[in-house]
mmCIF file of C-alpha atoms and ligand atoms in Angstrom:
data_model
loop_
_atom_site.group_PDB
_atom_site.id
_atom_site.type_symbol
_atom_site.label_atom_id
_atom_site.label_comp_id
_atom_site.label_asym_id
_atom_site.label_seq_id
_atom_site.Cartn_x
_atom_site.Cartn_y
_atom_site.Cartn_z
ATOM 1 C CA MET K 908 21.399 -18.594 0.715
ATOM 2 C CA LEU K 909 22.803 -21.838 2.506
ATOM 3 C CA THR K 910 20.908 -23.660 -0.108
ATOM 4 C CA GLU K 911 22.615 -21.770 -3.077
ATOM 5 C CA ALA K 912 25.987 -22.339 -1.176
ATOM 6 C CA LYS K 913 25.120 -26.181 -0.678
ATOM 7 C CA ASN K 914 24.394 -26.482 -4.486
ATOM 8 C CA PHE K 915 27.443 -24.991 -5.584
ATOM 9 C CA ILE K 916 30.030 -26.537 -3.219
ATOM 10 C CA THR K 917 28.414 -29.540 -3.763
ATOM 11 C CA GLN K 918 28.675 -29.241 -7.552
ATOM 12 C CA MET K 919 32.308 -27.988 -7.122
ATOM 13 C CA TYR K 920 33.738 -30.253 -4.478
ATOM 14 C CA SER K 921 32.463 -32.984 -7.603
ATOM 15 C CA GLU K 922 33.329 -31.339 -10.725
ATOM 16 C CA LEU K 923 37.033 -31.187 -9.182
ATOM 17 C CA ASN K 924 36.816 -34.928 -7.693
ATOM 18 C CA TYR K 925 37.115 -33.929 -4.420
ATOM 19 C CA ASP K 926 36.458 -36.575 -0.931
ATOM 20 C CA ASN K 927 33.399 -36.100 0.487
ATOM 21 C CA GLN K 928 35.075 -35.644 3.859
ATOM 22 C CA SER K 929 36.857 -32.457 2.766
ATOM 23 C CA LEU K 930 33.013 -31.654 1.433
ATOM 24 C CA ASN K 931 31.471 -32.220 4.913
ATOM 25 C CA GLU K 932 33.785 -30.422 6.669
ATOM 26 C CA ARG K 933 33.072 -26.698 3.905
ATOM 27 C CA LEU K 934 30.231 -27.021 4.942
ATOM 28 C CA THR K 935 29.892 -27.348 8.134
ATOM 29 C CA ALA K 936 31.513 -24.744 8.262
ATOM 30 C CA ILE K 937 30.023 -22.468 5.651
ATOM 31 C CA SER K 938 26.664 -23.596 7.758
ATOM 32 C CA ALA K 939 27.975 -22.025 10.911
ATOM 33 C CA GLU K 940 29.381 -19.222 8.939
ATOM 34 C CA ILE K 941 25.973 -17.922 7.677
ATOM 35 C CA THR K 942 24.539 -18.814 11.119
ATOM 36 C CA ASP K 943 26.826 -16.579 13.335
ATOM 37 C CA THR K 944 26.901 -13.773 10.662
ATOM 38 C CA GLY K 945 23.979 -14.314 7.998
ATOM 39 C CA SER K 946 26.746 -14.646 5.327
ATOM 40 C CA TYR K 947 29.985 -16.556 4.325
ATOM 41 C CA THR K 948 33.240 -15.905 2.571
ATOM 42 C CA HIS K 949 34.570 -18.031 -0.775
ATOM 43 C CA THR K 950 38.117 -18.662 -0.513
ATOM 44 C CA TYR K 951 40.098 -17.883 -3.079
ATOM 45 C CA GLU K 952 39.437 -21.127 -5.536
ATOM 46 C CA GLU K 953 35.896 -20.730 -4.843
ATOM 47 C CA LEU K 954 36.018 -17.474 -6.265
ATOM 48 C CA SER K 955 37.834 -18.300 -9.067
ATOM 49 C CA TYR K 956 35.930 -21.591 -9.701
ATOM 50 C CA GLY K 957 32.658 -19.806 -9.457
ATOM 51 C CA ALA K 958 33.406 -17.183 -11.646
ATOM 52 C CA LYS K 959 34.463 -19.720 -14.091
ATOM 53 C CA MET K 960 31.351 -21.478 -13.848
ATOM 54 C CA ALA K 961 29.407 -18.309 -14.454
ATOM 55 C CA TRP K 962 30.790 -17.885 -17.617
ATOM 56 C CA ARG K 963 30.064 -21.423 -18.370
ATOM 57 C CA ASN K 964 26.648 -20.869 -17.664
ATOM 58 C CA SER K 965 26.068 -17.677 -19.724
ATOM 59 C CA ASN K 966 23.310 -18.551 -22.653
ATOM 60 C CA ARG K 967 24.575 -16.034 -24.358
ATOM 61 C CA CYS K 968 27.856 -15.655 -24.833
ATOM 62 C CA ILE K 969 29.770 -17.589 -27.856
ATOM 63 C CA GLY K 970 33.014 -17.516 -26.260
ATOM 64 C CA ARG K 971 32.426 -20.418 -23.711
ATOM 65 C CA PHE K 972 34.595 -22.946 -24.883
ATOM 66 C CA PHE K 973 37.473 -20.828 -23.332
ATOM 67 C CA TRP K 974 35.407 -20.946 -20.020
ATOM 68 C CA ASN K 975 38.043 -22.799 -17.978
ATOM 69 C CA THR K 976 41.006 -20.524 -19.259
ATOM 70 C CA LEU K 977 39.777 -16.656 -17.174
ATOM 71 C CA THR K 978 42.074 -15.267 -14.535
ATOM 72 C CA VAL K 979 39.909 -13.896 -11.590
ATOM 73 C CA GLN K 980 41.655 -10.591 -9.824
ATOM 74 C CA ASP K 981 40.696 -10.920 -6.661
ATOM 75 C CA ALA K 982 39.957 -7.257 -5.115
ATOM 76 C CA ARG K 983 37.708 -7.998 -2.066
ATOM 77 C CA ASP K 984 39.870 -5.967 0.297
ATOM 78 C CA VAL K 985 39.857 -2.854 -2.366
ATOM 79 C CA ASP K 986 38.710 -0.077 -0.191
ATOM 80 C CA ASP K 987 40.523 2.712 -0.759
ATOM 81 C CA GLU K 988 40.509 4.570 -4.219
ATOM 82 C CA ASP K 989 44.039 4.392 -5.348
ATOM 83 C CA THR K 990 44.100 0.483 -4.647
ATOM 84 C CA PHE K 991 40.618 0.273 -6.743
ATOM 85 C CA ILE K 992 41.837 2.396 -9.360
ATOM 86 C CA ALA K 993 45.488 0.399 -9.619
ATOM 87 C CA SER K 994 43.116 -2.593 -9.885
ATOM 88 C CA ILE K 995 41.528 -1.328 -12.940
ATOM 89 C CA ASN K 996 43.926 -0.137 -14.464
ATOM 90 C CA HIS K 997 45.892 -3.675 -13.831
ATOM 91 C CA HIS K 998 42.619 -5.394 -15.217
ATOM 92 C CA ILE K 999 42.771 -3.602 -18.591
ATOM 93 C CA ASN K 1000 46.781 -4.291 -18.602
ATOM 94 C CA GLU K 1001 46.547 -7.809 -17.544
ATOM 95 C CA ALA K 1002 43.513 -8.461 -20.563
ATOM 96 C CA THR K 1003 45.299 -6.234 -22.992
ATOM 97 C CA ASN K 1004 48.385 -8.466 -23.115
ATOM 98 C CA ASN K 1005 49.785 -6.160 -25.494
ATOM 99 C CA GLY K 1006 47.068 -7.522 -27.853
ATOM 100 C CA LYS K 1007 47.220 -11.382 -27.661
ATOM 101 C CA ILE K 1008 44.088 -10.989 -24.691
ATOM 102 C CA LYS K 1009 43.462 -12.533 -21.790
ATOM 103 C CA PRO K 1010 39.719 -13.356 -20.419
ATOM 104 C CA PHE K 1011 39.987 -11.584 -17.174
ATOM 105 C CA ILE K 1012 37.693 -10.817 -13.940
ATOM 106 C CA THR K 1013 38.100 -8.702 -11.202
ATOM 107 C CA ILE K 1014 35.891 -9.557 -8.261
ATOM 108 C CA TYR K 1015 34.804 -6.580 -5.798
ATOM 109 C CA HIS K 1016 33.395 -6.758 -2.044
ATOM 110 C CA PRO K 1017 30.025 -8.425 -2.455
ATOM 111 C CA GLU K 1018 28.563 -6.105 0.588
ATOM 112 C CA HIS K 1019 30.502 -2.645 0.198
ATOM 113 C CA PRO K 1020 31.884 -2.931 -3.367
ATOM 114 C CA PRO K 1021 33.133 0.267 -4.750
ATOM 115 C CA LYS K 1022 30.359 1.047 -7.402
ATOM 116 C CA ILE K 1023 31.003 1.452 -11.261
ATOM 117 C CA PHE K 1024 28.621 3.569 -13.412
ATOM 118 C CA ASN K 1025 29.987 2.552 -16.919
ATOM 119 C CA ASN K 1026 28.367 -0.198 -19.073
ATOM 120 C CA GLN K 1027 32.159 -1.686 -19.903
ATOM 121 C CA LEU K 1028 35.362 0.250 -18.310
ATOM 122 C CA ILE K 1029 36.516 0.949 -21.934
ATOM 123 C CA ARG K 1030 33.718 2.701 -23.970
ATOM 124 C CA TYR K 1031 33.341 5.244 -26.492
ATOM 125 C CA ALA K 1032 31.034 8.743 -25.454
ATOM 126 C CA GLY K 1033 27.958 9.234 -27.185
ATOM 127 C CA TYR K 1034 26.835 12.870 -28.000
ATOM 128 C CA ASP K 1035 23.962 14.171 -30.447
ATOM 129 C CA ASP K 1036 25.719 14.237 -33.371
ATOM 130 C CA TYR K 1037 28.994 12.241 -32.650
ATOM 131 C CA GLY K 1038 30.294 9.018 -31.092
ATOM 132 C CA ASP K 1039 28.018 5.742 -29.683
ATOM 133 C CA PRO K 1040 24.629 6.967 -29.169
ATOM 134 C CA ALA K 1041 24.546 4.161 -27.723
ATOM 135 C CA GLU K 1042 26.587 5.214 -24.638
ATOM 136 C CA LYS K 1043 24.564 8.708 -24.112
ATOM 137 C CA GLN K 1044 23.324 8.720 -20.566
ATOM 138 C CA VAL K 1045 26.712 7.615 -19.202
ATOM 139 C CA THR K 1046 28.253 10.743 -21.081
ATOM 140 C CA ALA K 1047 25.802 13.015 -19.681
ATOM 141 C CA LEU K 1048 26.817 11.434 -16.492
ATOM 142 C CA ALA K 1049 30.433 12.364 -16.809
ATOM 143 C CA GLN K 1050 29.783 15.648 -18.257
ATOM 144 C CA GLN K 1051 27.252 16.092 -14.999
ATOM 145 C CA LEU K 1052 30.748 15.481 -13.102
ATOM 146 C CA GLY K 1053 32.627 17.942 -15.121
ATOM 147 C CA TRP K 1054 34.054 15.528 -17.866
ATOM 148 C CA GLN K 1055 34.681 17.140 -21.337
ATOM 149 C CA GLY K 1056 35.310 15.165 -24.148
ATOM 150 C CA ASN K 1057 36.958 16.345 -27.357
ATOM 151 C CA ASN K 1058 33.465 15.690 -29.705
ATOM 152 C CA THR K 1059 34.849 13.202 -31.419
ATOM 153 C CA ASN K 1060 33.516 10.124 -33.324
ATOM 154 C CA PHE K 1061 35.973 7.976 -30.503
ATOM 155 C CA ASP K 1062 36.331 9.768 -27.444
ATOM 156 C CA VAL K 1063 37.064 7.112 -25.054
ATOM 157 C CA LEU K 1064 35.060 7.487 -21.152
ATOM 158 C CA PRO K 1065 36.137 7.729 -17.892
ATOM 159 C CA LEU K 1066 35.889 5.808 -15.539
ATOM 160 C CA ILE K 1067 32.650 6.863 -13.357
ATOM 161 C CA TYR K 1068 32.683 5.507 -10.161
ATOM 162 C CA ALA K 1069 31.856 5.385 -6.475
ATOM 163 C CA MET K 1070 33.658 3.906 -3.485
ATOM 164 C CA PRO K 1071 31.625 3.263 -0.513
ATOM 165 C CA ASN K 1072 29.986 6.062 1.088
ATOM 166 C CA GLN K 1073 31.457 8.183 -1.699
ATOM 167 C CA PRO K 1074 30.167 10.741 -4.084
ATOM 168 C CA VAL K 1075 30.233 9.614 -7.704
ATOM 169 C CA THR K 1076 33.343 10.550 -9.614
ATOM 170 C CA TYR K 1077 35.353 10.145 -12.526
ATOM 171 C CA TYR K 1078 38.789 8.898 -13.678
ATOM 172 C CA GLU K 1079 40.419 9.373 -16.827
ATOM 173 C CA TYR K 1080 42.746 6.299 -18.196
ATOM 174 C CA PRO K 1081 46.413 7.142 -19.211
ATOM 175 C CA SER K 1082 45.740 6.980 -22.849
ATOM 176 C CA GLU K 1083 48.786 4.026 -23.417
ATOM 177 C CA ILE K 1084 47.160 1.794 -21.594
ATOM 178 C CA ILE K 1085 44.113 2.018 -24.013
ATOM 179 C CA LYS K 1086 44.547 -0.219 -26.848
ATOM 180 C CA GLU K 1087 43.035 0.934 -30.069
ATOM 181 C CA VAL K 1088 42.903 -0.354 -33.749
ATOM 182 C CA ALA K 1089 42.395 1.551 -37.034
ATOM 183 C CA ILE K 1090 40.534 0.125 -39.271
ATOM 184 C CA THR K 1091 41.653 -0.732 -43.062
ATOM 185 C CA HIS K 1092 41.084 -2.336 -45.840
ATOM 186 C CA ASP K 1093 43.426 -4.062 -47.726
ATOM 187 C CA GLN K 1094 41.254 -3.833 -51.289
ATOM 188 C CA TYR K 1095 39.742 -0.881 -50.815
ATOM 189 C CA PRO K 1096 42.494 1.978 -49.714
ATOM 190 C CA LYS K 1097 39.588 5.059 -49.267
ATOM 191 C CA LEU K 1098 38.205 2.798 -46.085
ATOM 192 C CA LYS K 1099 41.011 4.576 -43.879
ATOM 193 C CA SER K 1100 39.593 8.044 -45.348
ATOM 194 C CA LEU K 1101 36.795 6.689 -42.315
ATOM 195 C CA ALA K 1102 38.900 7.459 -39.778
ATOM 196 C CA LEU K 1103 37.199 4.400 -38.094
ATOM 197 C CA LYS K 1104 38.851 2.500 -35.023
ATOM 198 C CA TRP K 1105 37.617 0.419 -32.073
ATOM 199 C CA TYR K 1106 39.307 -0.866 -28.641
ATOM 200 C CA ALA K 1107 40.651 -4.129 -28.198
ATOM 201 C CA VAL K 1108 38.975 -5.429 -24.712
ATOM 202 C CA PRO K 1109 35.300 -5.411 -24.428
ATOM 203 C CA ILE K 1110 35.321 -5.543 -20.451
ATOM 204 C CA ILE K 1111 31.409 -5.746 -19.494
ATOM 205 C CA SER K 1112 31.089 -3.429 -16.186
ATOM 206 C CA ASN K 1113 27.337 -3.352 -15.460
ATOM 207 C CA MET K 1114 26.359 -7.087 -14.644
ATOM 208 C CA ASP K 1115 26.099 -8.693 -11.181
ATOM 209 C CA LEU K 1116 28.063 -11.690 -10.625
ATOM 210 C CA LYS K 1117 26.113 -14.587 -8.547
ATOM 211 C CA ILE K 1118 27.856 -17.061 -7.123
ATOM 212 C CA GLY K 1119 26.391 -20.025 -4.269
ATOM 213 C CA GLY K 1120 23.988 -17.361 -3.033
ATOM 214 C CA ILE K 1121 26.721 -14.545 -2.718
ATOM 215 C CA THR K 1122 25.994 -11.670 -5.423
ATOM 216 C CA TYR K 1123 28.965 -9.681 -6.303
ATOM 217 C CA PRO K 1124 27.459 -6.417 -7.632
ATOM 218 C CA THR K 1125 31.278 -4.706 -9.137
ATOM 219 C CA ALA K 1126 32.831 -7.753 -11.137
ATOM 220 C CA PRO K 1127 34.149 -6.723 -14.575
ATOM 221 C CA PHE K 1128 34.884 -9.555 -16.967
ATOM 222 C CA ASN K 1129 36.235 -9.564 -20.235
ATOM 223 C CA GLY K 1130 36.754 -11.594 -22.876
ATOM 224 C CA TRP K 1131 37.615 -11.116 -26.695
ATOM 225 C CA TYR K 1132 35.779 -9.887 -29.432
ATOM 226 C CA MET K 1133 33.573 -11.867 -32.185
ATOM 227 C CA VAL K 1134 34.515 -8.939 -35.277
ATOM 228 C CA ASN K 1135 30.568 -9.161 -36.303
ATOM 229 C CA GLU K 1136 30.307 -7.667 -32.543
ATOM 230 C CA ILE K 1137 31.853 -4.693 -34.081
ATOM 231 C CA ALA K 1138 31.327 -4.811 -37.494
ATOM 232 C CA VAL K 1139 27.475 -5.804 -37.759
ATOM 233 C CA ARG K 1140 26.081 -4.562 -35.086
ATOM 234 C CA ASN K 1141 28.593 -1.597 -33.542
ATOM 235 C CA PHE K 1142 29.175 -0.065 -36.613
ATOM 236 C CA THR K 1143 26.356 -1.137 -38.553
ATOM 237 C CA ASP K 1144 23.161 -0.677 -36.699
ATOM 238 C CA SER K 1145 21.196 2.086 -37.263
ATOM 239 C CA TYR K 1146 20.754 3.010 -33.815
ATOM 240 C CA ARG K 1147 24.490 2.929 -33.057
ATOM 241 C CA TYR K 1148 27.007 4.179 -35.468
ATOM 242 C CA ASN K 1149 24.800 3.765 -38.733
ATOM 243 C CA LEU K 1150 27.498 3.452 -41.035
ATOM 244 C CA LEU K 1151 26.422 1.336 -43.528
ATOM 245 C CA GLU K 1152 26.202 3.829 -46.359
ATOM 246 C CA SER K 1153 29.537 6.075 -45.307
ATOM 247 C CA VAL K 1154 30.803 2.717 -45.908
ATOM 248 C CA ALA K 1155 29.601 2.092 -49.216
ATOM 249 C CA GLU K 1156 30.803 4.843 -50.453
ATOM 250 C CA ALA K 1157 33.955 4.357 -49.353
ATOM 251 C CA LEU K 1158 34.216 1.378 -51.249
ATOM 252 C CA GLU K 1159 32.301 2.836 -53.926
ATOM 253 C CA PHE K 1160 29.266 0.968 -54.640
ATOM 254 C CA ASP K 1161 27.294 3.013 -56.617
ATOM 255 C CA THR K 1162 23.364 1.925 -55.264
ATOM 256 C CA LEU K 1163 22.280 0.447 -52.047
ATOM 257 C CA LYS K 1164 19.252 -0.656 -53.723
ATOM 258 C CA ASN K 1165 18.093 -3.684 -52.012
ATOM 259 C CA ASN K 1166 17.880 -5.387 -54.723
ATOM 260 C CA SER K 1167 21.620 -5.045 -55.590
ATOM 261 C CA PHE K 1168 22.608 -6.867 -52.655
ATOM 262 C CA ASN K 1169 25.698 -4.068 -52.307
ATOM 263 C CA LYS K 1170 24.066 -3.382 -48.328
ATOM 264 C CA ASP K 1171 25.164 -7.253 -47.523
ATOM 265 C CA ARG K 1172 28.764 -7.020 -49.302
ATOM 266 C CA THR K 1173 29.442 -3.442 -47.771
ATOM 267 C CA LEU K 1174 28.565 -5.587 -43.819
ATOM 268 C CA VAL K 1175 30.604 -8.054 -45.638
ATOM 269 C CA GLU K 1176 33.558 -6.224 -46.707
ATOM 270 C CA LEU K 1177 34.128 -4.127 -43.242
ATOM 271 C CA ASN K 1178 34.097 -7.618 -41.465
ATOM 272 C CA HIS K 1179 36.598 -8.266 -43.233
ATOM 273 C CA ALA K 1180 38.077 -4.892 -42.970
ATOM 274 C CA VAL K 1181 37.647 -4.905 -39.247
ATOM 275 C CA TYR K 1182 39.278 -8.945 -38.426
ATOM 276 C CA HIS K 1183 42.139 -8.335 -40.777
ATOM 277 C CA SER K 1184 43.250 -4.531 -38.957
ATOM 278 C CA PHE K 1185 42.642 -6.143 -35.413
ATOM 279 C CA LYS K 1186 44.985 -9.419 -36.759
ATOM 280 C CA GLN K 1187 47.488 -6.975 -38.612
ATOM 281 C CA ALA K 1188 47.773 -5.418 -35.508
ATOM 282 C CA GLY K 1189 48.651 -8.178 -33.380
ATOM 283 C CA VAL K 1190 44.827 -8.184 -31.323
ATOM 284 C CA SER K 1191 43.099 -10.845 -30.986
ATOM 285 C CA ILE K 1192 39.808 -11.338 -32.589
ATOM 286 C CA VAL K 1193 37.743 -14.227 -33.586
ATOM 287 C CA ASP K 1194 35.450 -14.263 -37.065
ATOM 288 C CA HIS K 1195 32.053 -16.226 -36.531
ATOM 289 C CA HIS K 1196 32.638 -19.109 -38.063
ATOM 290 C CA THR K 1197 35.599 -19.869 -36.069
ATOM 291 C CA ALA K 1198 33.436 -18.498 -32.685
ATOM 292 C CA SER K 1199 30.821 -21.339 -33.702
ATOM 293 C CA LYS K 1200 33.068 -24.543 -34.357
ATOM 294 C CA GLN K 1201 34.446 -23.414 -30.840
ATOM 295 C CA PHE K 1202 31.350 -23.343 -29.248
ATOM 296 C CA SER K 1203 30.520 -26.570 -30.870
ATOM 297 C CA LEU K 1204 33.756 -28.067 -29.340
ATOM 298 C CA PHE K 1205 32.203 -26.428 -25.589
ATOM 299 C CA GLU K 1206 28.899 -28.271 -26.036
ATOM 300 C CA GLN K 1207 31.364 -31.828 -26.809
ATOM 301 C CA ASN K 1208 33.390 -31.224 -23.427
ATOM 302 C CA GLU K 1209 29.886 -30.418 -21.697
ATOM 303 C CA TYR K 1210 28.208 -33.685 -22.462
ATOM 304 C CA GLN K 1211 31.324 -35.780 -22.114
ATOM 305 C CA ASN K 1212 31.355 -34.205 -18.543
ATOM 306 C CA LYS K 1213 27.429 -35.263 -18.312
ATOM 307 C CA ARG K 1214 26.110 -31.562 -17.983
ATOM 308 C CA ASP K 1215 23.879 -29.777 -20.460
ATOM 309 C CA VAL K 1216 24.189 -26.732 -22.353
ATOM 310 C CA THR K 1217 21.943 -23.947 -21.829
ATOM 311 C CA GLY K 1218 21.610 -21.118 -24.160
ATOM 312 C CA LYS K 1219 19.889 -18.227 -25.490
ATOM 313 C CA TRP K 1220 19.394 -18.809 -29.420
ATOM 314 C CA SER K 1221 18.914 -15.561 -30.705
ATOM 315 C CA TRP K 1222 22.309 -14.145 -29.204
ATOM 316 C CA LEU K 1223 24.377 -17.266 -30.232
ATOM 317 C CA VAL K 1224 23.300 -16.976 -33.460
ATOM 318 C CA PRO K 1225 25.926 -14.255 -34.882
ATOM 319 C CA SER K 1226 25.018 -11.457 -36.794
ATOM 320 C CA LEU K 1227 25.947 -12.113 -39.650
ATOM 321 C CA SER K 1228 25.162 -14.957 -42.100
ATOM 322 C CA PRO K 1229 24.102 -16.766 -39.659
ATOM 323 C CA THR K 1230 22.820 -20.297 -41.065
ATOM 324 C CA LEU K 1231 26.453 -20.596 -42.121
ATOM 325 C CA VAL K 1232 26.787 -22.165 -38.599
ATOM 326 C CA SER K 1233 25.627 -24.417 -36.451
ATOM 327 C CA ASN K 1234 23.836 -22.796 -33.641
ATOM 328 C CA TYR K 1235 21.322 -21.781 -36.708
ATOM 329 C CA HIS K 1236 20.491 -24.969 -36.519
ATOM 330 C CA HIS K 1237 19.493 -26.334 -33.443
ATOM 331 C CA GLY K 1238 17.996 -24.735 -30.013
ATOM 332 C CA TYR K 1239 18.736 -24.201 -26.514
ATOM 333 C CA PRO K 1240 17.320 -24.244 -23.030
ATOM 334 C CA ASN K 1241 17.248 -21.158 -22.273
ATOM 335 C CA ILE K 1242 17.498 -22.524 -18.572
ATOM 336 C CA MET K 1243 19.565 -20.266 -16.058
ATOM 337 C CA ASN K 1244 21.861 -22.164 -13.850
ATOM 338 C CA ASP K 1245 23.942 -20.377 -11.387
ATOM 339 C CA PRO K 1246 26.990 -19.356 -11.194
ATOM 340 C CA ASN K 1247 26.202 -16.876 -13.438
ATOM 341 C CA PHE K 1248 26.131 -12.900 -14.330
ATOM 342 C CA HIS K 1249 22.766 -11.446 -13.941
ATOM 343 C CA TYR K 1250 21.524 -8.121 -15.545
ATOM 344 C CA LYS K 1251 21.221 -5.189 -12.624
ATOM 345 C CA GLN K 1252 17.502 -4.367 -11.854
ATOM 346 C CA GLN K 1253 16.419 -0.755 -13.831
ATOM 347 C CA GLU K 1254 16.767 0.742 -10.077
ATOM 348 C CA LYS K 1255 20.481 -0.128 -9.757
ATOM 349 C CA ARG K 1256 21.844 1.354 -12.884
ATOM 350 C CA GLY K 1257 21.765 4.625 -14.390
ATOM 351 C CA CYS K 1258 21.735 8.192 -13.922
ATOM 352 C CA PRO K 1259 22.525 8.389 -9.808
ATOM 353 C CA PHE K 1260 21.129 11.704 -9.298
ATOM 354 C CA HIS K 1261 18.187 11.006 -10.823
HETATM 355 N N1 LIG Z 274 28.804 -6.736 -27.724
HETATM 356 C C1 LIG Z 274 29.646 -5.751 -27.154
HETATM 357 C C2 LIG Z 274 30.028 -4.779 -27.350
HETATM 358 O O1 LIG Z 274 29.999 -4.915 -28.982
HETATM 359 C C3 LIG Z 274 30.651 -6.114 -26.244
HETATM 360 C C4 LIG Z 274 29.781 -7.415 -25.570
HETATM 361 C C5 LIG Z 274 31.052 -8.889 -25.106
HETATM 362 N N2 LIG Z 274 32.192 -9.688 -26.154
HETATM 363 C C6 LIG Z 274 32.986 -10.369 -25.793
HETATM 364 N N3 LIG Z 274 32.983 -10.604 -27.259
HETATM 365 N N4 LIG Z 274 33.549 -10.772 -24.746
HETATM 366 O O2 LIG Z 274 31.126 -3.862 -27.129
#
């Protein structure tokens, strides 16, 4: 822990041009605290800058140009249910920001945090014949806890959580804080009849945040969507909403034969629909060309600051027209630097009853 703390503090102080004396004082204090207590406590500034660095080091994220704009809610002192729920609702409200989405993270206590069982704070339930198949497990858990959905394609799952040493329970959000966008297409009015929608803010809630040797197991965070995450993957993957045929029908393409290229046309029009529906609703969203441009700017900034850009190519390449953006045409070293967000080990995920 001391080594990782040293690396982090030294890097942070050097990036922020703090003088050597304050660096040494802080390192001495941390070292004493670890000797005394086995751990150390981040200042708010360390927590906040560490979280930003974790975003900057996220190899799978194409949106890292904005790493420095992250707002950090320090929730390390949250220890009762009401303040916990209030901090989650505060996150959703601040991040949604009436549609002008703010990158936001809420960080709970590293050692005795409330535990969140959802993959994202806002997500649609998955049933046998409806909804998002990716959420079947979480949906089953919610149902075991007594939650009942409406069996629609878009039932917002409740927050499933446990306070330290307390049983797992759930909380249904007030519907007015969950912003959703109905999907329509200006040139294909029939698309509306599919009654598609998606929620505005993707708030990942199943990853560990690691800063300077300290792991924060509960640290939900969000940016805004890139259009193809919704249109290409969530709506179109065969193991997700699997909507290619229904959308093609609504767009009145008469065939989906491979060599008609209508599968591809359908996909493009669905991206157009999702993007412009979000824009029309005043909700932030980015197209893949712009996101990739922004990523190039991020790369330039990093090189100017003498830092290497690490990345995972298969994730940085967008799922629509990948070769049209620059990310496709070069590789990235997929080295994981800390601070970073880490997947949880398997035994810490999944159903708490099994
Ligand atoms: N791909 C995930 C989804 O479709 C969201 C991942 C985070 N995305 C983001 N733009 N911050 O829900």
